Amino acid sequence: MIMSNKEQTLSIIKPDAVERNLDNEIKEIFKNNGFKILKEKKIQLEKIEAEKFYKIHETKPFYNDLCAYLSSAPIVVMVLEKENAVRSNRDLMGATNPNDAEEGTIRKKYGISIDKNSVHGSDSIENAKIEIDFFFKD
Ligand code: UDP
Ligand code: MG
């Protein structure tokens, strides 16, 4: 029996990358790595929405700056599908700090700093479902 393990994950192209018009280039990287973009939209969040999205980080010292940043300019939000999409997207993104990211990863290539690191990706299947609902439940 052939087992398929198609998953969905949430990806965000963050303000620093959208501002530099890197969104199409980054979308091509996802497609070239076997991801299907099932849904996508370009939006700008209110700060209160960014605070809700990143609530898991509310006790961290960087929380306020992070939410101000994510809501500072337009972002591109996508549902990506692939086998093991959550893990695969995290691998393709690279480490949170672009300085620590592997060669060939999106954050290594485009990230400016630990806060302006160009992309977000869900960190678990459970959080992927929550994050996809957050942006695409209608
Ligand atoms: N972040 C930051 N300073 C830090 C750690 C994280 O500004 O010291 C930001 C960064 O943009 C990161 C986001 O907060 O992408 C969420 O942090 P997390 O640890 O979940 O990293 P990720 O899952 O995005 O790799
Ligand atoms: Mg995270």
Tab-separated table of C-alpha atoms and ligand atoms in Angstrom:
chain	number	residue	atom	x	y	z
A	1	MET	CA	0.000	0.000	0.000
A	2	ILE	CA	1.345	3.454	-0.864
A	3	MET	CA	1.080	5.745	2.141
A	4	SER	CA	0.663	9.442	1.548
A	5	ASN	CA	1.312	11.911	4.350
A	6	LYS	CA	0.113	15.162	2.772
A	7	GLU	CA	0.027	17.937	5.330
A	8	GLN	CA	-0.797	21.605	5.326
A	9	THR	CA	1.132	24.360	7.046
A	10	LEU	CA	0.828	28.110	7.369
A	11	SER	CA	3.509	30.300	5.843
A	12	ILE	CA	3.848	34.068	6.120
A	13	ILE	CA	6.120	36.250	4.021
A	14	LYS	CA	6.899	38.956	6.560
A	15	PRO	CA	7.017	42.759	6.058
A	16	ASP	CA	10.791	42.944	5.470
A	17	ALA	CA	10.514	40.590	2.483
A	18	VAL	CA	7.286	42.017	1.036
A	19	GLU	CA	8.780	45.525	1.293
A	20	ARG	CA	11.740	44.372	-0.794
A	21	ASN	CA	9.356	42.819	-3.371
A	22	LEU	CA	10.688	39.345	-2.614
A	23	ASP	CA	7.266	37.679	-2.317
A	24	ASN	CA	7.145	36.223	-5.839
A	25	GLU	CA	10.725	34.985	-5.589
A	26	ILE	CA	9.993	33.298	-2.243
A	27	LYS	CA	6.775	31.737	-3.610
A	28	GLU	CA	8.839	30.247	-6.457
A	29	ILE	CA	11.204	28.705	-3.895
A	30	PHE	CA	8.253	27.003	-2.188
A	31	LYS	CA	6.929	25.689	-5.521
A	32	ASN	CA	10.390	24.501	-6.626
A	33	ASN	CA	10.637	22.570	-3.353
A	34	GLY	CA	7.409	20.661	-3.961
A	35	PHE	CA	4.945	22.828	-2.066
A	36	LYS	CA	1.545	23.574	-3.540
A	37	ILE	CA	0.161	27.002	-2.591
A	38	LEU	CA	-3.472	26.149	-1.808
A	39	LYS	CA	-4.509	29.595	-0.600
A	40	GLU	CA	-2.825	32.960	-0.403
A	41	LYS	CA	-3.662	36.560	0.374
A	42	LYS	CA	-1.801	39.816	0.873
A	43	ILE	CA	-3.042	41.662	3.939
A	44	GLN	CA	-1.938	44.088	6.627
A	45	LEU	CA	-2.758	43.121	10.194
A	46	GLU	CA	-3.931	45.432	12.942
A	47	LYS	CA	-1.550	45.300	15.911
A	48	ILE	CA	-4.241	43.640	18.022
A	49	GLU	CA	-4.503	40.836	15.431
A	50	ALA	CA	-0.728	40.325	15.449
A	51	GLU	CA	-0.909	40.104	19.252
A	52	LYS	CA	-3.536	37.377	18.948
A	53	PHE	CA	-1.525	35.480	16.320
A	54	TYR	CA	1.669	35.549	18.428
A	55	LYS	CA	-0.109	35.075	21.798
A	56	ILE	CA	2.105	32.030	22.486
A	57	HIS	CA	4.997	34.522	22.859
A	58	GLU	CA	3.199	37.029	25.100
A	59	THR	CA	5.578	36.606	28.031
A	60	LYS	CA	8.725	37.028	25.902
A	61	PRO	CA	10.689	40.285	26.038
A	62	PHE	CA	10.439	40.668	22.251
A	63	TYR	CA	6.631	40.249	22.111
A	64	ASN	CA	5.638	43.906	21.758
A	65	ASP	CA	8.255	44.689	19.100
A	66	LEU	CA	7.383	41.484	17.251
A	67	CYS	CA	3.683	42.367	17.070
A	68	ALA	CA	4.431	45.973	16.084
A	69	TYR	CA	6.710	44.686	13.333
A	70	LEU	CA	4.313	42.066	11.931
A	71	SER	CA	1.564	44.697	11.697
A	72	SER	CA	3.826	47.456	10.319
A	73	ALA	CA	3.323	46.713	6.607
A	74	PRO	CA	1.682	44.163	4.282
A	75	ILE	CA	2.382	40.446	4.576
A	76	VAL	CA	1.577	37.489	2.307
A	77	VAL	CA	-0.156	34.614	4.099
A	78	MET	CA	-0.280	31.168	2.465
A	79	VAL	CA	-1.501	27.645	3.075
A	80	LEU	CA	1.204	25.300	1.786
A	81	GLU	CA	0.648	21.620	1.078
A	82	LYS	CA	3.239	18.872	0.773
A	83	GLU	CA	4.169	15.568	2.405
A	84	ASN	CA	5.417	16.444	5.902
A	85	ALA	CA	4.750	20.104	5.095
A	86	VAL	CA	5.343	21.409	8.633
A	87	ARG	CA	8.828	19.870	9.002
A	88	SER	CA	9.725	20.448	5.374
A	89	ASN	CA	8.818	24.150	5.564
A	90	ARG	CA	10.784	24.618	8.806
A	91	ASP	CA	13.809	23.029	7.126
A	92	LEU	CA	13.466	25.220	4.044
A	93	MET	CA	13.075	28.375	6.216
A	94	GLY	CA	16.165	27.721	8.311
A	95	ALA	CA	16.968	28.833	11.859
A	96	THR	CA	15.146	31.766	13.492
A	97	ASN	CA	18.353	33.810	13.480
A	98	PRO	CA	19.489	34.161	9.841
A	99	ASN	CA	23.109	34.146	11.082
A	100	ASP	CA	22.581	30.565	12.283
A	101	ALA	CA	20.597	29.419	9.237
A	102	GLU	CA	22.018	26.820	6.849
A	103	GLU	CA	23.137	27.726	3.328
A	104	GLY	CA	20.277	27.404	0.874
A	105	THR	CA	17.545	28.267	3.379
A	106	ILE	CA	15.169	31.190	2.898
A	107	ARG	CA	16.269	32.947	6.075
A	108	LYS	CA	19.953	32.574	5.184
A	109	LYS	CA	19.297	34.050	1.759
A	110	TYR	CA	16.904	36.888	2.659
A	111	GLY	CA	16.782	37.366	6.447
A	112	ILE	CA	18.124	40.652	7.791
A	113	SER	CA	18.150	39.942	11.536
A	114	ILE	CA	16.554	37.705	14.175
A	115	ASP	CA	13.405	39.838	14.112
A	116	LYS	CA	13.343	40.648	10.387
A	117	ASN	CA	13.778	37.069	9.272
A	118	SER	CA	11.530	37.196	6.183
A	119	VAL	CA	9.240	34.206	6.821
A	120	HIS	CA	7.062	32.500	9.414
A	121	GLY	CA	6.175	28.803	9.405
A	122	SER	CA	3.979	26.767	11.748
A	123	ASP	CA	6.015	24.707	14.228
A	124	SER	CA	3.668	21.692	14.627
A	125	ILE	CA	0.729	20.042	12.883
A	126	GLU	CA	-1.550	21.201	15.707
A	127	ASN	CA	-0.393	24.826	15.456
A	128	ALA	CA	-0.635	24.676	11.654
A	129	LYS	CA	-4.359	23.921	11.967
A	130	ILE	CA	-4.849	26.767	14.457
A	131	GLU	CA	-2.868	29.238	12.316
A	132	ILE	CA	-4.620	28.250	9.056
A	133	ASP	CA	-7.981	28.773	10.787
A	134	PHE	CA	-6.787	32.130	12.126
A	135	PHE	CA	-6.237	33.499	8.623
A	136	PHE	CA	-8.542	31.479	6.380
A	137	LYS	CA	-11.617	30.460	8.381
A	138	ASP	CA	-14.595	31.971	6.621
B	1	UDP	N1	11.982	36.851	17.508
B	1	UDP	C1	12.636	38.018	17.877
B	1	UDP	N2	13.622	37.952	18.826
B	1	UDP	C2	13.999	36.785	19.398
B	1	UDP	C3	13.335	35.598	19.021
B	1	UDP	C4	12.340	35.665	18.072
B	1	UDP	O1	12.309	39.086	17.372
B	1	UDP	O2	14.898	36.784	20.236
B	1	UDP	C5	10.904	36.918	16.511
B	1	UDP	C6	11.324	36.363	15.152
B	1	UDP	O3	10.731	37.172	14.136
B	1	UDP	C7	10.700	34.992	15.157
B	1	UDP	C8	9.430	35.222	15.950
B	1	UDP	O4	9.787	36.151	16.945
B	1	UDP	O5	10.480	34.517	13.845
B	1	UDP	C9	8.834	34.004	16.604
B	1	UDP	O6	9.828	33.382	17.395
B	1	UDP	P1	10.027	31.805	17.373
B	1	UDP	O7	10.936	31.451	18.478
B	1	UDP	O8	8.689	31.122	17.327
B	1	UDP	O9	10.817	31.569	15.982
B	1	UDP	P2	10.360	30.895	14.612
B	1	UDP	O10	9.362	29.817	14.936
B	1	UDP	O11	9.764	31.998	13.772
B	1	UDP	O12	11.616	30.365	14.006
B	2	MG	MG	7.657	29.856	16.088
